[in-house]
mmCIF file of C-alpha atoms in Angstrom:
data_model
loop_
_atom_site.group_PDB
_atom_site.id
_atom_site.type_symbol
_atom_site.label_atom_id
_atom_site.label_comp_id
_atom_site.label_asym_id
_atom_site.label_seq_id
_atom_site.Cartn_x
_atom_site.Cartn_y
_atom_site.Cartn_z
ATOM 1 C CA MET A 1 145.276 -79.759 -0.045
ATOM 2 C CA THR A 2 142.656 -82.581 -1.369
ATOM 3 C CA ALA A 3 140.503 -81.586 -4.271
ATOM 4 C CA TRP A 4 138.924 -83.400 -6.985
ATOM 5 C CA ARG A 5 138.581 -82.082 -10.528
ATOM 6 C CA VAL A 6 136.145 -83.088 -14.049
ATOM 7 C CA THR A 7 139.004 -84.546 -15.426
ATOM 8 C CA ARG A 8 137.061 -86.929 -18.398
ATOM 9 C CA PRO A 9 133.614 -84.689 -18.666
ATOM 10 C CA GLY A 10 130.960 -88.265 -19.123
ATOM 11 C CA PRO A 11 128.227 -90.368 -17.280
ATOM 12 C CA MET A 12 129.228 -91.110 -13.361
ATOM 13 C CA ALA A 13 129.785 -93.987 -14.116
ATOM 14 C CA SER A 14 132.714 -93.805 -16.420
ATOM 15 C CA GLY A 15 134.110 -92.048 -13.641
ATOM 16 C CA PRO A 16 134.949 -88.877 -14.465
ATOM 17 C CA LEU A 17 136.218 -87.250 -11.387
ATOM 18 C CA ASP A 18 139.262 -87.543 -9.374
ATOM 19 C CA ARG A 19 140.418 -87.363 -6.226
ATOM 20 C CA SER A 20 143.786 -85.516 -6.275
ATOM 21 C CA THR A 21 146.837 -83.475 -3.962
ATOM 22 C CA VAL A 22 146.458 -79.849 -4.991
ATOM 23 C CA PRO A 23 148.550 -76.763 -3.857
ATOM 24 C CA VAL A 24 146.201 -74.759 -1.941
ATOM 25 C CA PRO A 25 145.116 -71.715 -3.809
ATOM 26 C CA HIS A 26 146.451 -68.123 -3.045
ATOM 27 C CA PRO A 27 144.135 -65.080 -2.587
ATOM 28 C CA ALA A 28 144.603 -62.656 -5.082
ATOM 29 C CA ALA A 29 143.880 -58.965 -5.076
ATOM 30 C CA GLY A 30 140.369 -58.584 -4.184
ATOM 31 C CA GLU A 31 139.691 -62.117 -3.364
ATOM 32 C CA LEU A 32 139.079 -64.503 0.128
ATOM 33 C CA LEU A 33 140.506 -67.743 0.871
ATOM 34 C CA VAL A 34 138.456 -69.784 1.921
ATOM 35 C CA ARG A 35 138.182 -72.393 4.627
ATOM 36 C CA VAL A 36 135.175 -74.849 3.630
ATOM 37 C CA VAL A 37 133.503 -76.166 6.027
ATOM 38 C CA VAL A 38 130.850 -77.654 3.744
ATOM 39 C CA CYS A 39 129.497 -77.746 0.069
ATOM 40 C CA GLY A 40 126.490 -78.592 -1.440
ATOM 41 C CA VAL A 41 126.501 -80.852 -4.169
ATOM 42 C CA CYS A 42 123.795 -79.482 -6.793
ATOM 43 C CA ARG A 43 122.386 -81.009 -10.078
ATOM 44 C CA THR A 44 124.282 -78.056 -12.034
ATOM 45 C CA ASP A 45 127.531 -79.802 -11.029
ATOM 46 C CA LEU A 46 126.382 -83.115 -11.999
ATOM 47 C CA HIS A 47 126.002 -81.736 -15.590
ATOM 48 C CA VAL A 48 129.697 -80.462 -15.150
ATOM 49 C CA ALA A 49 131.059 -83.833 -14.468
ATOM 50 C CA GLU A 50 128.853 -85.513 -17.049
ATOM 51 C CA GLY A 51 129.618 -83.169 -19.891
ATOM 52 C CA ASP A 52 126.416 -81.468 -20.297
ATOM 53 C CA LEU A 53 128.080 -78.338 -19.905
ATOM 54 C CA PRO A 54 130.536 -77.392 -21.813
ATOM 55 C CA VAL A 55 134.284 -77.919 -20.729
ATOM 56 C CA HIS A 56 135.294 -73.898 -19.483
ATOM 57 C CA ARG A 57 138.421 -74.530 -17.432
ATOM 58 C CA PRO A 58 139.689 -78.605 -17.626
ATOM 59 C CA GLY A 59 140.546 -80.068 -14.687
ATOM 60 C CA VAL A 60 137.532 -77.787 -12.518
ATOM 61 C CA THR A 61 137.070 -78.773 -9.417
ATOM 62 C CA PRO A 62 133.144 -78.503 -8.521
ATOM 63 C CA GLY A 63 130.908 -76.840 -6.320
ATOM 64 C CA HIS A 64 129.567 -73.689 -5.837
ATOM 65 C CA GLU A 65 127.446 -73.928 -2.790
ATOM 66 C CA VAL A 66 129.966 -73.364 -0.420
ATOM 67 C CA VAL A 67 129.944 -72.651 3.657
ATOM 68 C CA GLY A 68 133.444 -71.564 4.861
ATOM 69 C CA GLU A 69 135.542 -69.747 7.197
ATOM 70 C CA VAL A 70 137.812 -66.586 5.807
ATOM 71 C CA VAL A 71 141.789 -67.394 5.767
ATOM 72 C CA ALA A 72 142.919 -64.914 4.565
ATOM 73 C CA LEU A 73 142.781 -61.783 2.248
ATOM 74 C CA GLY A 74 144.048 -60.642 -0.729
ATOM 75 C CA ASP A 75 145.008 -57.220 -1.487
ATOM 76 C CA GLY A 76 142.537 -54.486 -1.093
ATOM 77 C CA VAL A 77 139.925 -56.879 1.441
ATOM 78 C CA THR A 78 138.548 -54.133 3.926
ATOM 79 C CA ASP A 79 135.181 -56.126 4.081
ATOM 80 C CA PHE A 80 135.901 -58.888 5.258
ATOM 81 C CA GLY A 81 138.090 -60.777 8.672
ATOM 82 C CA ALA A 82 139.639 -63.600 9.016
ATOM 83 C CA GLY A 83 137.559 -65.836 10.820
ATOM 84 C CA ASP A 84 134.298 -64.509 8.907
ATOM 85 C CA ARG A 85 132.268 -66.983 7.415
ATOM 86 C CA VAL A 86 130.664 -66.274 3.939
ATOM 87 C CA GLY A 87 129.355 -68.164 1.890
ATOM 88 C CA VAL A 88 130.131 -68.394 -1.929
ATOM 89 C CA ALA A 89 127.800 -68.768 -5.102
ATOM 90 C CA TRP A 90 127.198 -69.594 -8.490
ATOM 91 C CA LEU A 91 127.620 -66.384 -9.814
ATOM 92 C CA ARG A 92 131.685 -65.514 -9.255
ATOM 93 C CA GLY A 93 131.594 -62.529 -11.631
ATOM 94 C CA THR A 94 129.805 -59.676 -14.066
ATOM 95 C CA CYS A 95 131.338 -56.909 -16.073
ATOM 96 C CA GLY A 96 129.989 -54.393 -13.397
ATOM 97 C CA ARG A 97 129.867 -52.103 -17.262
ATOM 98 C CA CYS A 98 127.493 -54.491 -19.900
ATOM 99 C CA ARG A 99 123.783 -52.663 -20.068
ATOM 100 C CA TYR A 100 122.104 -56.149 -17.420
ATOM 101 C CA CYS A 101 124.717 -55.104 -14.959
ATOM 102 C CA LEU A 102 123.585 -51.376 -16.104
ATOM 103 C CA ARG A 103 120.225 -52.545 -15.819
ATOM 104 C CA GLY A 104 120.275 -54.884 -12.278
ATOM 105 C CA ARG A 105 120.207 -58.074 -14.607
ATOM 106 C CA GLU A 106 123.757 -59.160 -13.855
ATOM 107 C CA ASN A 107 122.695 -63.074 -13.913
ATOM 108 C CA LEU A 108 122.445 -61.703 -18.210
ATOM 109 C CA CYS A 109 126.224 -60.508 -18.202
ATOM 110 C CA PRO A 110 127.530 -61.951 -21.495
ATOM 111 C CA GLU A 111 131.251 -61.994 -19.064
ATOM 112 C CA SER A 112 129.732 -63.212 -16.198
ATOM 113 C CA ARG A 113 132.114 -65.980 -14.415
ATOM 114 C CA TYR A 114 130.149 -69.503 -12.083
ATOM 115 C CA THR A 115 132.583 -70.976 -9.276
ATOM 116 C CA GLY A 116 132.920 -74.375 -10.088
ATOM 117 C CA TRP A 117 132.786 -74.082 -14.049
ATOM 118 C CA ASP A 118 134.814 -71.335 -14.663
ATOM 119 C CA ALA A 119 137.100 -71.043 -11.841
ATOM 120 C CA ASP A 120 137.630 -74.108 -8.833
ATOM 121 C CA GLY A 121 134.913 -74.189 -6.253
ATOM 122 C CA GLY A 122 133.957 -76.072 -3.149
ATOM 123 C CA TYR A 123 134.687 -79.542 -3.429
ATOM 124 C CA ALA A 124 138.267 -79.079 -2.014
ATOM 125 C CA GLU A 125 139.444 -77.828 1.464
ATOM 126 C CA PHE A 126 140.345 -74.119 0.176
ATOM 127 C CA ALA A 127 138.673 -72.383 -2.001
ATOM 128 C CA VAL A 128 138.987 -68.480 -3.507
ATOM 129 C CA VAL A 129 136.616 -66.127 -4.328
ATOM 130 C CA PRO A 130 135.561 -62.179 -4.928
ATOM 131 C CA ALA A 131 134.919 -60.468 -2.121
ATOM 132 C CA ALA A 132 132.761 -59.003 -4.285
ATOM 133 C CA TYR A 133 131.008 -62.234 -4.497
ATOM 134 C CA ALA A 134 130.601 -62.880 -1.387
ATOM 135 C CA LEU A 135 127.887 -64.087 0.449
ATOM 136 C CA PRO A 136 126.392 -62.876 4.405
ATOM 137 C CA LEU A 137 124.850 -66.088 5.370
ATOM 138 C CA PRO A 138 121.343 -65.667 7.764
ATOM 139 C CA GLY A 139 122.361 -67.156 11.464
ATOM 140 C CA GLY A 140 119.397 -70.168 13.067
ATOM 141 C CA TYR A 141 121.164 -72.658 10.088
ATOM 142 C CA SER A 142 123.386 -75.335 11.193
ATOM 143 C CA ASP A 143 125.999 -75.132 7.987
ATOM 144 C CA ASP A 144 124.822 -78.722 6.145
ATOM 145 C CA GLU A 145 121.678 -75.971 6.225
ATOM 146 C CA LEU A 146 122.727 -72.868 5.340
ATOM 147 C CA ALA A 147 124.805 -74.498 1.993
ATOM 148 C CA PRO A 148 121.714 -75.217 -0.626
ATOM 149 C CA LEU A 149 120.546 -72.352 0.158
ATOM 150 C CA LEU A 150 123.414 -70.892 -1.324
ATOM 151 C CA CYS A 151 122.716 -72.584 -4.449
ATOM 152 C CA ALA A 152 118.824 -74.426 -4.594
ATOM 153 C CA GLY A 153 117.913 -72.283 -1.961
ATOM 154 C CA LEU A 154 118.429 -68.918 -4.747
ATOM 155 C CA ILE A 155 117.922 -70.326 -8.149
ATOM 156 C CA GLY A 156 114.483 -71.330 -6.624
ATOM 157 C CA TYR A 157 113.600 -67.938 -5.551
ATOM 158 C CA HIS A 158 114.420 -66.441 -8.394
ATOM 159 C CA ALA A 159 112.601 -68.908 -11.070
ATOM 160 C CA LEU A 160 109.767 -68.387 -7.790
ATOM 161 C CA ALA A 161 109.675 -65.096 -9.569
ATOM 162 C CA ARG A 162 109.866 -65.797 -12.974
ATOM 163 C CA ALA A 163 107.067 -68.099 -12.795
ATOM 164 C CA ASP A 164 105.203 -64.548 -11.817
ATOM 165 C CA VAL A 165 102.850 -66.434 -9.220
ATOM 166 C CA PRO A 166 99.491 -64.585 -8.491
ATOM 167 C CA GLU A 167 98.394 -63.813 -5.090
ATOM 168 C CA GLY A 168 97.155 -66.093 -3.550
ATOM 169 C CA GLY A 169 97.878 -68.314 -6.193
ATOM 170 C CA ARG A 170 98.337 -71.989 -7.527
ATOM 171 C CA LEU A 171 101.442 -72.923 -8.119
ATOM 172 C CA GLY A 172 102.521 -76.355 -9.394
ATOM 173 C CA ILE A 173 106.014 -77.315 -9.009
ATOM 174 C CA TYR A 174 107.838 -80.344 -10.799
ATOM 175 C CA GLY A 175 110.436 -82.511 -9.648
ATOM 176 C CA PHE A 176 111.034 -82.028 -6.307
ATOM 177 C CA GLY A 177 114.585 -82.087 -5.833
ATOM 178 C CA GLY A 178 116.684 -79.131 -3.181
ATOM 179 C CA SER A 179 115.773 -76.112 -4.819
ATOM 180 C CA ALA A 180 112.404 -77.076 -5.172
ATOM 181 C CA HIS A 181 111.622 -78.112 -1.754
ATOM 182 C CA LEU A 182 112.626 -74.954 -0.801
ATOM 183 C CA THR A 183 110.901 -72.813 -3.379
ATOM 184 C CA ALA A 184 107.989 -74.695 -2.411
ATOM 185 C CA GLN A 185 108.286 -73.284 1.472
ATOM 186 C CA VAL A 186 108.639 -69.080 0.180
ATOM 187 C CA ALA A 187 105.613 -69.768 -1.762
ATOM 188 C CA ILE A 188 104.140 -71.282 0.684
ATOM 189 C CA ALA A 189 104.747 -68.771 3.243
ATOM 190 C CA ARG A 190 103.520 -66.303 0.768
ATOM 191 C CA GLY A 191 99.768 -67.902 0.786
ATOM 192 C CA ALA A 192 100.159 -70.093 -2.884
ATOM 193 C CA THR A 193 98.508 -73.470 -2.836
ATOM 194 C CA VAL A 194 101.671 -75.440 -3.981
ATOM 195 C CA HIS A 195 101.012 -79.047 -6.012
ATOM 196 C CA VAL A 196 103.951 -81.121 -6.982
ATOM 197 C CA MET A 197 104.237 -83.451 -9.257
ATOM 198 C CA THR A 198 107.403 -85.805 -8.940
ATOM 199 C CA ARG A 199 108.122 -89.316 -9.535
ATOM 200 C CA SER A 200 109.827 -89.883 -6.394
ATOM 201 C CA ALA A 201 107.686 -91.839 -4.245
ATOM 202 C CA GLU A 202 110.116 -90.045 -1.111
ATOM 203 C CA ALA A 203 109.958 -86.735 -2.308
ATOM 204 C CA ARG A 204 106.118 -87.097 -2.714
ATOM 205 C CA LYS A 205 105.213 -87.721 0.996
ATOM 206 C CA LEU A 206 108.768 -84.401 2.323
ATOM 207 C CA ALA A 207 106.272 -82.413 -0.284
ATOM 208 C CA LEU A 208 103.345 -82.723 1.704
ATOM 209 C CA GLU A 209 105.091 -82.082 4.976
ATOM 210 C CA LEU A 210 106.032 -79.130 3.840
ATOM 211 C CA GLY A 211 102.784 -78.417 3.007
ATOM 212 C CA ALA A 212 101.914 -78.898 -0.726
ATOM 213 C CA VAL A 213 98.368 -79.547 -0.929
ATOM 214 C CA SER A 214 98.823 -82.805 -2.718
ATOM 215 C CA ALA A 215 101.880 -84.688 -4.259
ATOM 216 C CA GLY A 216 101.836 -87.189 -7.243
ATOM 217 C CA ASP A 217 103.683 -88.565 -10.546
ATOM 218 C CA ALA A 218 105.732 -86.275 -12.709
ATOM 219 C CA ALA A 219 103.760 -86.148 -15.145
ATOM 220 C CA ALA A 220 100.340 -85.793 -13.468
ATOM 221 C CA PRO A 221 97.646 -83.703 -14.036
ATOM 222 C CA PRO A 222 97.647 -81.395 -10.663
ATOM 223 C CA PRO A 223 93.801 -82.170 -9.200
ATOM 224 C CA GLU A 224 93.162 -77.986 -10.347
ATOM 225 C CA PRO A 225 94.540 -75.370 -13.507
ATOM 226 C CA LEU A 226 97.843 -73.400 -11.921
ATOM 227 C CA ASP A 227 98.085 -70.225 -11.909
ATOM 228 C CA SER A 228 102.174 -70.868 -12.223
ATOM 229 C CA ALA A 229 104.525 -73.631 -12.238
ATOM 230 C CA ILE A 230 107.973 -74.370 -12.347
ATOM 231 C CA LEU A 231 110.451 -76.925 -14.445
ATOM 232 C CA PHE A 232 113.316 -78.428 -12.001
ATOM 233 C CA ALA A 233 113.569 -81.645 -13.319
ATOM 234 C CA PRO A 234 116.340 -81.179 -16.351
ATOM 235 C CA ALA A 235 113.200 -83.161 -18.353
ATOM 236 C CA GLY A 236 112.137 -81.303 -21.831
ATOM 237 C CA GLU A 237 109.190 -83.873 -21.770
ATOM 238 C CA LEU A 238 107.729 -82.206 -18.549
ATOM 239 C CA VAL A 239 107.011 -78.437 -20.672
ATOM 240 C CA LEU A 240 104.181 -80.748 -22.224
ATOM 241 C CA PRO A 241 102.122 -81.365 -19.704
ATOM 242 C CA ALA A 242 102.998 -78.297 -17.413
ATOM 243 C CA LEU A 243 101.932 -76.467 -20.274
ATOM 244 C CA GLU A 244 98.813 -78.138 -20.421
ATOM 245 C CA ALA A 245 98.082 -78.238 -16.682
ATOM 246 C CA LEU A 246 98.246 -74.022 -16.686
ATOM 247 C CA ASP A 247 95.108 -72.224 -16.719
ATOM 248 C CA ARG A 248 94.488 -69.274 -19.122
ATOM 249 C CA GLY A 249 97.217 -66.664 -18.527
ATOM 250 C CA GLY A 250 99.291 -68.726 -16.558
ATOM 251 C CA THR A 251 103.146 -69.201 -16.392
ATOM 252 C CA LEU A 252 105.567 -71.767 -17.042
ATOM 253 C CA ALA A 253 108.903 -71.033 -15.665
ATOM 254 C CA ILE A 254 111.824 -73.304 -16.488
ATOM 255 C CA ALA A 255 114.188 -73.728 -13.658
ATOM 256 C CA GLY A 256 117.241 -75.827 -14.904
ATOM 257 C CA ILE A 257 120.838 -74.173 -16.718
ATOM 258 C CA HIS A 258 119.909 -77.235 -18.684
ATOM 259 C CA LEU A 259 117.384 -79.513 -20.175
ATOM 260 C CA SER A 260 116.800 -82.320 -21.952
ATOM 261 C CA ASP A 261 114.852 -81.777 -25.695
ATOM 262 C CA VAL A 262 110.962 -80.483 -25.381
ATOM 263 C CA PRO A 263 108.920 -82.999 -27.920
ATOM 264 C CA PRO A 264 106.899 -80.554 -30.385
ATOM 265 C CA LEU A 265 103.936 -78.530 -29.213
ATOM 266 C CA ASN A 266 100.386 -78.042 -30.267
ATOM 267 C CA TYR A 267 99.387 -74.177 -29.940
ATOM 268 C CA GLN A 268 95.755 -75.046 -29.321
ATOM 269 C CA GLN A 269 96.607 -77.055 -26.483
ATOM 270 C CA HIS A 270 99.945 -76.060 -24.562
ATOM 271 C CA LEU A 271 100.021 -72.157 -25.356
ATOM 272 C CA PHE A 272 97.156 -70.685 -26.811
ATOM 273 C CA GLN A 273 95.211 -68.383 -24.057
ATOM 274 C CA GLU A 274 98.040 -66.528 -22.964
ATOM 275 C CA ARG A 275 100.262 -69.234 -21.108
ATOM 276 C CA GLN A 276 104.057 -68.294 -20.992
ATOM 277 C CA VAL A 277 107.188 -69.950 -20.991
ATOM 278 C CA ARG A 278 110.003 -68.317 -19.424
ATOM 279 C CA SER A 279 113.636 -69.614 -18.294
ATOM 280 C CA VAL A 280 115.596 -68.572 -15.502
ATOM 281 C CA THR A 281 118.966 -67.726 -15.741
ATOM 282 C CA ALA A 282 120.959 -68.045 -12.417
ATOM 283 C CA ASN A 283 120.490 -65.231 -9.986
ATOM 284 C CA THR A 284 121.638 -60.794 -9.005
ATOM 285 C CA ARG A 285 123.404 -60.483 -6.150
ATOM 286 C CA ALA A 286 120.664 -58.834 -5.222
ATOM 287 C CA ASP A 287 118.782 -61.276 -5.520
ATOM 288 C CA ALA A 288 120.538 -63.439 -3.271
ATOM 289 C CA ARG A 289 121.067 -61.225 -0.684
ATOM 290 C CA GLU A 290 116.900 -60.923 -0.636
ATOM 291 C CA PHE A 291 116.195 -64.922 -0.394
ATOM 292 C CA LEU A 292 119.807 -65.116 2.296
ATOM 293 C CA THR A 293 117.044 -62.237 4.091
ATOM 294 C CA PHE A 294 113.507 -64.146 3.289
ATOM 295 C CA ALA A 295 115.722 -67.539 4.984
ATOM 296 C CA GLY A 296 117.166 -65.467 8.027
ATOM 297 C CA THR A 297 113.560 -64.048 8.739
ATOM 298 C CA HIS A 298 111.067 -67.130 7.898
ATOM 299 C CA HIS A 299 112.799 -70.765 9.178
ATOM 300 C CA LEU A 300 113.104 -72.698 6.147
ATOM 301 C CA SER A 301 113.088 -76.207 6.816
ATOM 302 C CA VAL A 302 115.768 -77.710 5.102
ATOM 303 C CA SER A 303 116.006 -81.959 4.136
ATOM 304 C CA THR A 304 120.040 -82.526 3.997
ATOM 305 C CA VAL A 305 122.092 -86.312 2.933
ATOM 306 C CA PRO A 306 125.248 -85.996 4.114
ATOM 307 C CA TYR A 307 128.401 -87.347 2.615
ATOM 308 C CA ALA A 308 132.497 -86.633 3.467
ATOM 309 C CA LEU A 309 134.140 -84.983 0.943
ATOM 310 C CA ALA A 310 136.073 -88.549 -0.002
ATOM 311 C CA GLU A 311 132.462 -89.484 -1.206
ATOM 312 C CA ALA A 312 131.857 -86.443 -3.737
ATOM 313 C CA ASP A 313 131.731 -88.728 -6.560
ATOM 314 C CA GLN A 314 128.389 -90.795 -4.910
ATOM 315 C CA ALA A 315 126.811 -88.684 -3.931
ATOM 316 C CA LEU A 316 127.054 -87.075 -7.538
ATOM 317 C CA GLU A 317 125.682 -90.765 -8.842
ATOM 318 C CA ASP A 318 123.113 -90.843 -5.820
ATOM 319 C CA LEU A 319 122.210 -87.618 -6.972
ATOM 320 C CA ALA A 320 122.234 -88.749 -10.930
ATOM 321 C CA ALA A 321 120.124 -91.613 -9.511
ATOM 322 C CA ASP A 322 117.562 -89.392 -7.442
ATOM 323 C CA ARG A 323 118.766 -91.729 -4.858
ATOM 324 C CA VAL A 324 118.741 -88.330 -2.688
ATOM 325 C CA ASN A 325 115.735 -87.169 -1.136
ATOM 326 C CA GLY A 326 116.691 -82.969 -0.447
ATOM 327 C CA ALA A 327 119.574 -82.280 -0.739
ATOM 328 C CA ALA A 328 123.237 -83.701 -0.674
ATOM 329 C CA VAL A 329 125.727 -81.835 1.260
ATOM 330 C CA LEU A 330 129.955 -82.606 1.349
ATOM 331 C CA ARG A 331 131.186 -82.522 4.832
ATOM 332 C CA VAL A 332 134.430 -80.949 4.592
ATOM 333 C CA SER A 333 136.292 -79.578 7.888
#
């Protein structure tokens, strides 16, 4: 099969990915072999390719927003059959025994494993996934639209919970790509007033079309104090204006797996009056099922930009250069 592999982690201009011909994987006990139909292109894939995240599996195949069809079952799998449509997401495995797993916070499991980082992902024609971590897919969406829901949507949903938006509250969103444009719709559906701050003029236009009350430049102050904010852009320098924009008691959730260095904070200016900062780490399977159920009953407008599997490196280059308005997806089969 054809698969892309990260062989030389570094800036996209240095060509960190190679397009290779590799054997089709075999499902081990408890696993599914999935024919990849569509795989979303996530900023985390870019962090893996460029080396912002440490190498966990040399030569790994990125991709963790997979919409696919089950073609073979490993021993012991009884909940799926050949032909079933499933989603393959970032979270791939947890120990199930640690205090975090037992508390329902498996996203914090020290032994957690991730698709496209610890194991090969969906920038390929086939992939394997533990059956316990394969996700059911909601109806009413095309395959292209489903793919971004499996990470961009999931992490945004979890970030929204971490942002602790009060009922009828004012939410600021910093950066407006694949995850943010879905999160904004969930927040609006729940009654929040959404303000978007992003450097892309096209993204600001999309934000207004999706129901944001305002859309301004990334570092510009919103038109009113915020109860909550979510930082999606991996730019540590935006932490300061986001905190300044918070009203008393406000919460900033930082949604990225990677963030550039945060400049020094001024306690009075940025944190006093019980403002708080929270990080966001992956999501649980319960989060995933809850969000996908929500997406099935509240149809979300998913803005996608399609690429062929052969163009995976170009898709990541475009993402790195902020040339993707919405979510890039690879059409594999």
